Coordinates of C-alpha atoms and ligand atoms in Angstrom, one line a residue:
M1 CA 32.8 53.3 71.2
E2 CA 36.2 54.3 69.8
K3 CA 37.2 51.7 67.2
A4 CA 40.6 53.0 66.0
G5 CA 43.4 50.8 67.5
Q6 CA 41.2 47.7 67.8
V7 CA 42.3 44.4 66.2
A8 CA 40.5 43.4 63.0
L9 CA 41.1 40.0 61.4
V10 CA 40.4 39.7 57.7
T11 CA 40.5 36.3 56.1
G12 CA 41.2 36.0 52.3
A13 CA 43.1 39.3 52.4
S14 CA 45.5 38.5 49.6
S15 CA 43.2 39.6 46.8
G16 CA 39.7 41.0 45.9
I17 CA 37.2 42.0 48.6
G18 CA 39.4 40.9 51.5
R19 CA 42.4 42.9 50.3
E20 CA 40.4 46.1 49.8
T21 CA 38.7 45.6 53.2
A22 CA 42.1 45.2 54.9
I23 CA 43.3 48.4 53.3
M24 CA 40.2 50.4 54.3
L25 CA 40.2 49.1 57.9
A26 CA 43.9 49.9 58.3
A27 CA 43.1 53.4 56.9
K28 CA 40.5 53.8 59.7
G29 CA 43.2 53.0 62.3
F30 CA 42.5 49.3 62.9
K31 CA 45.4 46.9 63.6
V32 CA 44.6 44.5 60.7
M33 CA 45.6 40.8 60.8
A34 CA 45.5 39.8 57.2
A35 CA 45.2 36.0 56.5
A36 CA 45.5 33.9 53.4
R37 CA 47.8 31.4 51.7
R38 CA 49.7 33.7 49.4
M39 CA 52.2 35.2 51.8
D40 CA 54.1 37.0 49.0
R41 CA 50.9 39.1 48.3
L42 CA 50.3 39.7 52.0
V43 CA 53.9 40.7 52.7
E44 CA 53.8 43.1 49.8
L45 CA 50.5 44.6 51.1
A46 CA 51.9 45.0 54.6
G47 CA 54.9 46.8 53.1
Q48 CA 52.6 49.2 51.3
V49 CA 50.0 49.9 54.0
E50 CA 50.8 50.7 57.6
G51 CA 48.9 48.7 60.2
I52 CA 48.6 45.3 58.4
T53 CA 50.2 42.1 59.7
P54 CA 50.3 39.1 57.4
I55 CA 49.4 35.6 58.6
D56 CA 49.9 32.5 56.5
V57 CA 47.1 29.9 56.6
D58 CA 45.5 27.3 54.4
F59 CA 41.9 26.8 55.4
S60 CA 41.6 23.7 53.3
D61 CA 44.0 21.9 55.7
P62 CA 42.3 21.2 59.0
D63 CA 45.6 21.0 60.9
D64 CA 46.7 24.4 59.5
L65 CA 43.3 25.9 60.4
E66 CA 43.6 24.6 63.9
K67 CA 47.1 26.0 64.3
F68 CA 45.9 29.4 63.0
C69 CA 43.0 29.4 65.4
Q70 CA 45.3 28.6 68.4
H71 CA 47.4 31.6 67.3
V72 CA 44.4 33.9 66.9
A73 CA 43.0 32.8 70.3
G74 CA 46.4 33.7 71.9
F75 CA 46.7 37.3 70.5
S76 CA 47.7 39.7 73.2
E77 CA 44.8 41.9 72.2
P78 CA 41.6 40.1 71.3
V79 CA 40.0 40.4 67.9
S80 CA 37.2 43.1 67.9
V81 CA 36.3 42.9 64.3
L82 CA 36.2 39.6 62.3
I83 CA 35.7 39.6 58.5
N84 CA 35.1 36.0 57.4
N85 CA 35.7 36.5 53.7
A86 CA 38.0 33.7 52.4
G87 CA 36.1 31.6 49.9
Y88 CA 36.0 30.2 46.3
S89 CA 33.6 28.5 44.0
L90 CA 33.4 25.2 42.0
R91 CA 31.3 25.0 38.9
G92 CA 29.6 22.1 37.3
A93 CA 26.4 20.1 37.2
L94 CA 26.0 17.9 40.3
E95 CA 27.3 14.9 38.4
D96 CA 30.5 16.8 37.6
V97 CA 31.5 17.8 41.1
S98 CA 33.4 15.2 43.1
I99 CA 32.5 14.7 46.7
E100 CA 36.1 15.3 47.6
A101 CA 36.2 18.7 45.8
A102 CA 32.9 19.7 47.4
K103 CA 34.2 18.7 50.9
R104 CA 37.3 20.8 50.4
M105 CA 35.1 23.8 49.4
F106 CA 32.9 23.3 52.4
Q107 CA 36.1 23.1 54.6
V108 CA 37.2 26.6 53.3
N109 CA 33.8 28.4 52.9
V110 CA 32.0 27.0 55.9
F111 CA 34.0 25.0 58.5
A112 CA 36.9 27.5 58.5
L113 CA 34.4 30.3 59.0
M114 CA 32.9 28.5 61.9
R115 CA 36.2 27.6 63.5
V116 CA 37.8 31.0 63.1
T117 CA 34.6 32.5 64.6
Q118 CA 34.9 30.1 67.5
A119 CA 38.5 31.2 68.1
C120 CA 37.4 34.9 68.2
L121 CA 34.2 34.6 70.3
P122 CA 35.7 34.1 73.8
G123 CA 37.6 37.4 73.5
M124 CA 34.6 39.3 72.2
R125 CA 32.4 37.9 74.9
K126 CA 34.8 39.0 77.5
M127 CA 34.8 42.5 76.1
R128 CA 31.0 42.4 75.6
E129 CA 31.7 43.9 72.2
G130 CA 32.7 42.9 68.7
T131 CA 31.5 42.8 65.1
I132 CA 31.5 39.7 62.8
V133 CA 31.0 40.2 59.1
N134 CA 30.4 37.0 57.1
V135 CA 30.8 37.4 53.3
S136 CA 28.1 35.3 51.9
S137 CA 26.8 35.8 48.3
M138 CA 23.5 36.4 46.5
A139 CA 24.0 32.6 45.9
G140 CA 23.3 32.3 49.7
K141 CA 19.6 32.9 48.9
F142 CA 19.2 30.9 45.6
A143 CA 21.2 28.6 43.4
F144 CA 22.3 29.1 39.8
P145 CA 22.2 25.8 37.8
G146 CA 25.8 24.6 37.5
S147 CA 26.7 26.0 40.8
G148 CA 24.7 24.0 43.4
P149 CA 27.5 22.9 45.8
Y150 CA 28.9 26.5 45.9
A151 CA 25.4 27.9 46.6
A152 CA 25.1 25.2 49.3
T153 CA 28.2 26.6 51.1
K154 CA 26.7 30.1 51.0
H155 CA 23.3 28.9 52.2
A156 CA 25.2 27.3 55.1
V157 CA 26.9 30.6 55.8
E158 CA 23.6 32.3 55.8
A159 CA 22.1 29.9 58.3
I160 CA 25.1 30.0 60.6
T161 CA 25.0 33.8 60.4
D162 CA 21.3 34.1 61.2
A163 CA 21.5 31.9 64.2
L164 CA 24.7 33.4 65.5
R165 CA 23.3 37.0 65.2
I166 CA 20.6 36.2 67.7
E167 CA 22.7 33.9 69.9
I168 CA 25.4 36.5 70.7
R169 CA 23.5 39.8 70.6
P170 CA 23.0 39.5 74.4
F171 CA 26.8 39.9 74.7
G172 CA 26.9 43.1 72.6
I173 CA 28.4 41.3 69.6
R174 CA 27.0 42.3 66.2
V175 CA 26.8 39.8 63.2
V176 CA 26.3 41.0 59.7
A177 CA 25.9 39.1 56.4
I178 CA 27.1 40.5 53.1
R179 CA 25.6 39.2 49.8
P180 CA 27.7 40.3 46.9
G181 CA 26.4 40.0 43.3
F182 CA 29.0 39.7 40.6
I183 CA 32.2 41.6 41.5
A184 CA 35.3 41.9 39.4
T185 CA 38.0 40.0 41.4
E186 CA 40.1 36.9 40.9
F187 CA 37.1 34.9 42.0
N188 CA 36.1 33.9 38.4
D189 CA 39.6 32.7 37.4
V190 CA 40.1 30.8 40.7
G191 CA 36.6 29.1 40.1
N192 CA 37.7 28.1 36.6
S193 CA 41.0 26.7 37.7
M194 CA 39.5 24.9 40.7
T195 CA 36.8 23.4 38.4
G196 CA 39.1 22.4 35.5
D197 CA 37.9 21.9 32.0
L198 CA 34.3 20.9 32.4
L199 CA 33.5 20.5 28.7
A200 CA 36.5 18.1 28.3
R201 CA 35.5 15.8 31.1
T202 CA 31.7 15.9 31.2
D203 CA 29.4 13.3 29.7
P204 CA 28.3 14.5 26.2
D205 CA 24.8 14.7 27.5
Y206 CA 25.7 17.8 29.5
K207 CA 27.5 19.7 26.7
S208 CA 24.4 21.4 25.5
V209 CA 23.4 22.3 29.1
Y210 CA 26.7 24.0 29.7
E211 CA 26.9 25.7 26.3
T212 CA 23.3 26.9 26.4
S213 CA 23.5 28.3 29.9
G214 CA 27.0 29.7 29.3
K215 CA 25.7 31.6 26.3
A216 CA 22.6 32.9 28.2
V217 CA 24.6 34.0 31.2
G218 CA 27.3 35.5 29.1
S219 CA 24.8 37.6 27.2
M220 CA 23.7 39.1 30.6
F221 CA 27.2 40.7 30.9
A222 CA 27.2 42.3 27.4
G223 CA 27.6 46.0 27.7
V224 CA 27.6 46.1 31.5
T225 CA 30.4 47.0 33.9
V226 CA 31.1 44.6 36.7
P227 CA 31.9 46.7 39.8
G228 CA 35.3 46.2 41.6
P229 CA 35.8 44.9 45.2
E230 CA 35.9 48.4 46.7
L231 CA 32.1 48.5 46.4
I232 CA 31.8 45.6 48.9
A233 CA 34.8 46.7 51.0
N234 CA 33.1 50.1 51.5
I235 CA 29.9 48.4 52.7
I236 CA 31.8 46.1 55.1
V237 CA 33.6 49.1 56.7
E238 CA 30.4 51.1 56.9
A239 CA 28.8 48.1 58.7
V240 CA 31.8 47.8 61.1
L241 CA 31.8 51.5 61.9
S242 CA 28.0 51.8 62.3
D243 CA 26.4 52.0 65.7
S244 CA 23.5 49.9 64.4
P245 CA 24.6 47.9 61.4
K246 CA 21.9 46.1 59.3
A247 CA 21.6 42.4 59.5
V248 CA 22.2 42.0 55.8
Y249 CA 23.7 44.1 53.0
H250 CA 23.8 43.3 49.4
A251 CA 25.5 45.0 46.4
G252 CA 27.1 44.2 43.2
L253 CA 26.0 43.3 39.7
F254 CA 22.5 41.7 39.5
S255 CA 22.2 41.3 43.2
E256 CA 19.2 43.6 43.4
E257 CA 17.4 41.9 40.5
F258 CA 18.0 38.3 41.6
L259 CA 17.4 38.9 45.3
E260 CA 14.2 40.9 44.7
N261 CA 12.8 38.2 42.4
R262 CA 13.7 35.5 44.9
A263 CA 12.0 37.4 47.7
S264 CA 8.9 38.3 45.7
L265 CA 8.2 35.2 43.6
D266 CA 7.0 31.8 44.9
D267 CA 9.2 28.7 44.4
E268 CA 7.6 27.8 41.0
G269 CA 7.8 31.4 39.8
F270 CA 11.4 31.8 40.7
D271 CA 12.3 28.4 39.1
E272 CA 10.7 29.7 35.9
Y273 CA 12.5 33.0 36.1
L274 CA 15.9 31.5 36.7
S275 CA 15.3 28.8 34.0
E276 CA 14.6 31.6 31.5
K277 CA 17.6 33.7 32.6
T278 CA 20.0 30.7 32.2
G279 CA 18.5 29.7 28.9
L280 CA 17.5 26.3 30.1
K281 CA 13.7 26.7 30.2
D282 CA 12.9 25.1 26.8
L283 CA 16.0 22.9 26.4
K284 CA 15.0 19.3 25.7
L285 CA 17.8 16.7 25.1
Ligands
NAP301 N1 33.6 38.1 43.3 C1 32.3 37.8 43.3 O1 31.6 37.9 42.2 C2 31.7 37.2 44.5 C3 30.3 37.1 44.5 C4 29.7 36.7 45.7 C5 30.4 36.3 46.8 N2 31.8 36.4 46.7 C6 32.5 36.0 47.9 O2 33.5 37.0 48.3 C7 34.5 36.4 49.0 C8 35.9 37.0 48.5 O3 36.0 36.6 47.2 P1 36.7 37.6 46.1 O4 35.7 37.9 45.1 O5 37.4 38.7 46.7 O6 37.7 36.5 45.4 P2 39.3 36.4 45.4 O7 39.9 37.6 44.8 O8 39.6 35.1 44.7 O9 39.7 36.3 46.9 C9 39.5 35.1 47.7 C10 40.3 35.1 48.9 O10 40.1 33.9 49.6 C11 41.4 33.3 50.0 N3 41.3 31.9 50.0 C12 40.9 31.0 49.1 N4 41.1 29.7 49.4 C13 41.8 29.8 50.7 C14 42.3 28.8 51.5 N5 42.3 27.5 51.2 N6 42.9 29.2 52.7 C15 43.0 30.6 53.0 N7 42.5 31.5 52.2 C16 41.9 31.2 51.0 C17 42.3 33.8 48.8 O11 43.7 33.8 49.3 P3 44.8 32.8 48.9 O12 44.5 32.2 47.5 O13 46.1 33.6 48.9 O14 44.8 31.7 49.9 C18 41.8 35.2 48.6 O15 42.5 36.1 49.4 C19 34.4 34.9 48.8 O16 33.9 34.3 50.0 C20 33.4 34.7 47.7 O17 32.6 33.5 47.8 C21 32.4 36.9 45.6

């Protein structure tokens, strides 16, 4: 099936993985609809790369999401390729994450992904063709301490992706999950700014937990290079162009190590492994 000329919708296209994916899909001849909040970035991108159309949307606002989905459902040419990529993380022990902040993160990482997919599916079903790529995370298969609610959003993405893949295969629509490890994008800075100053606002009880795990995880990065977003964008485009994409791809720093251990160890064994990795195994307070 000739794919050049088809419509591809990329969410979270203003930076990082989404931006690189939009550029690479446009280079392959797709008409790329690039969605995010920062229109200045999207307009600049569209000015630099032929075939990219910016769309302004804030997925944390349910009304704006709905307006966006009505717009998408009304495209004159239906979306053939959907890259559900927009997302961010909140950090903190469970006691330090407000329910309101967690709900907003679920709205962006999970409910927007569901709703945008719903907006694209009728067109794909009609064509009996399409590819949906959901950007999950290695945290879709296990949870780092201090990152439970974010991992919960990505576990939700994994579950939705797995069910959807089998539900819509009969219509010729392919569904792929991508599980990045650590990738050098704005993700870390956005996570820090969305989280705020944890050490300043947490109960003193948690200070050692944060400091110990921060030091242990920090030491994992000593002397290693974190790959850039092109690594993941290349895999996404490879999956889109493939005649038979895999159900799941993973890549990025530590994704192999963590995911292999999660797959091969039992629950107690993985708990011990992750407690050691994060420096919390022998901490007693
Ligand atoms: N980088 C990593 O280490 C890593 C690892 C595993 C998984 N991931 C996943 O990869 C995906 C892309 O992240 P990235 O690393 O490329 O980070 P990034 O550079 O921060 O990009 C995130 C994108 O999501 C968009 N976004 C965030 N909140 C939004 C909202 N309320 N409405 C609409 N768009 C919103 C941002 O656009 P605006 O701010 O302009 O709205 C931006 O384009 C995310 O789903 C993330 O969970 C990343």
